[in-house]
Amino acid sequence: PYTREVDRNHAVPEQLNEIFDTATVYLGKPGEGPMPDFPDGYWTAKLVYTESLAYGDIWALTALSTGIGHLVVKNAGTPEQIQRWYDPVDSSGWVTGFALTEPHFGSDTSQVQTTAVRDGDHWILNGAKIYCTYGAVCEYLVAFATIDKSLGSKGIRAFVVERDTPGLVIIKANEHKLGIRGWLTAALSFEDCRIPVENALGWQDGELSADMRGQTAALTTISMNRPNVAASAIGIGQAAVDVTAELLGEQKSSFTPERWTRIGHELDAMNATLERGRRTARAAQSMLDRGSPDRLAVASAKAFAPKNSERIVRRCMQLLGPEAASEELLLEKWYRDVKIMDIFEGSGEIQRLIIARELMGSAVA
């Protein structure tokens, strides 16, 4: 019932805590603690959790998320950094930001222009970021900057910038977007933003490890979350199919038997496609739970589900006719929401390129 409010206001409801307190199941609210243990493993269970919340509406999922900045710390940080910035997230309810994208690039992360210059015991950051997830509300954000532009992607490193650090300027707390409007993405800039040298992930014993490259840390973190993006798209797609099936069922008498049979076949095909996406995502995350993440499986999940879920929502709108494009139903919103799932955290085009390289070798690029 709060979906339209969130969409119009580009913000979650003010009474957010009261709404979530009515839930009788685990939601992952800040401070609620880690997800309960399930025999299938954490990441596989996370898919079910993600799809279920997205099925209701994506705003609830995004309002409950703690971000992914801390996952970069886990992937690229030293033991001391992990203890300081990763371990407290679950118990404290910290929200962490992720600042990678810049105005001049999207999928090509090697184009990072934000700079980090060493100045004694500090790094000085300068540059601009857009679509920084939770950038205006996080405890800290992980920003990606280059320490040497001549090195290309090899010069990119990840830096922890804590909240209220001088020089961290929030330009827009939440950018106006086509969809997922309640998902807080900030535009921000670093203006001679000075942070301690030890805030560079991989910093140990006075040196910055060459093995802790920022681009690798960013892509590894995103890769872990890509099947969850697929699950979000599946949740939206399943909601669209279920709503459409119910509404069309109420109109069954107005269809010829032949037309109704065709509609039934279409709905069956949509459900089968969503189930294929569901299984593809679970295959990827089950490998991660077993400690053997698979790049091809992750790319397959991200390439398949979002694109097909968008097609499904669009076809549901076509089946329902003009009513589906109005605000009387949520399908037009879901279509705007699902569109981004194929683009962010690694676009579908990039995922298909990864799949081709994994199957055929890098020469296919």
mmCIF file of C-alpha atoms in Angstrom, residues 10 86 115 118 208 219 298 300 314:
data_model
loop_
_atom_site.group_PDB
_atom_site.id
_atom_site.type_symbol
_atom_site.label_atom_id
_atom_site.label_comp_id
_atom_site.label_asym_id
_atom_site.label_seq_id
_atom_site.Cartn_x
_atom_site.Cartn_y
_atom_site.Cartn_z
ATOM 1 C CA HIS A 10 11.391 9.348 -4.289
ATOM 2 C CA TYR A 86 33.184 -5.336 8.116
ATOM 3 C CA THR A 115 42.201 10.614 -8.013
ATOM 4 C CA ARG A 118 49.427 10.500 -1.156
ATOM 5 C CA LEU A 208 49.561 -0.537 -0.366
ATOM 6 C CA LEU A 219 34.057 -6.408 -9.712
ATOM 7 C CA VAL A 298 27.107 -15.720 -12.130
ATOM 8 C CA SER A 300 24.512 -16.519 -16.815
ATOM 9 C CA ARG A 314 6.063 -5.645 -20.841
#
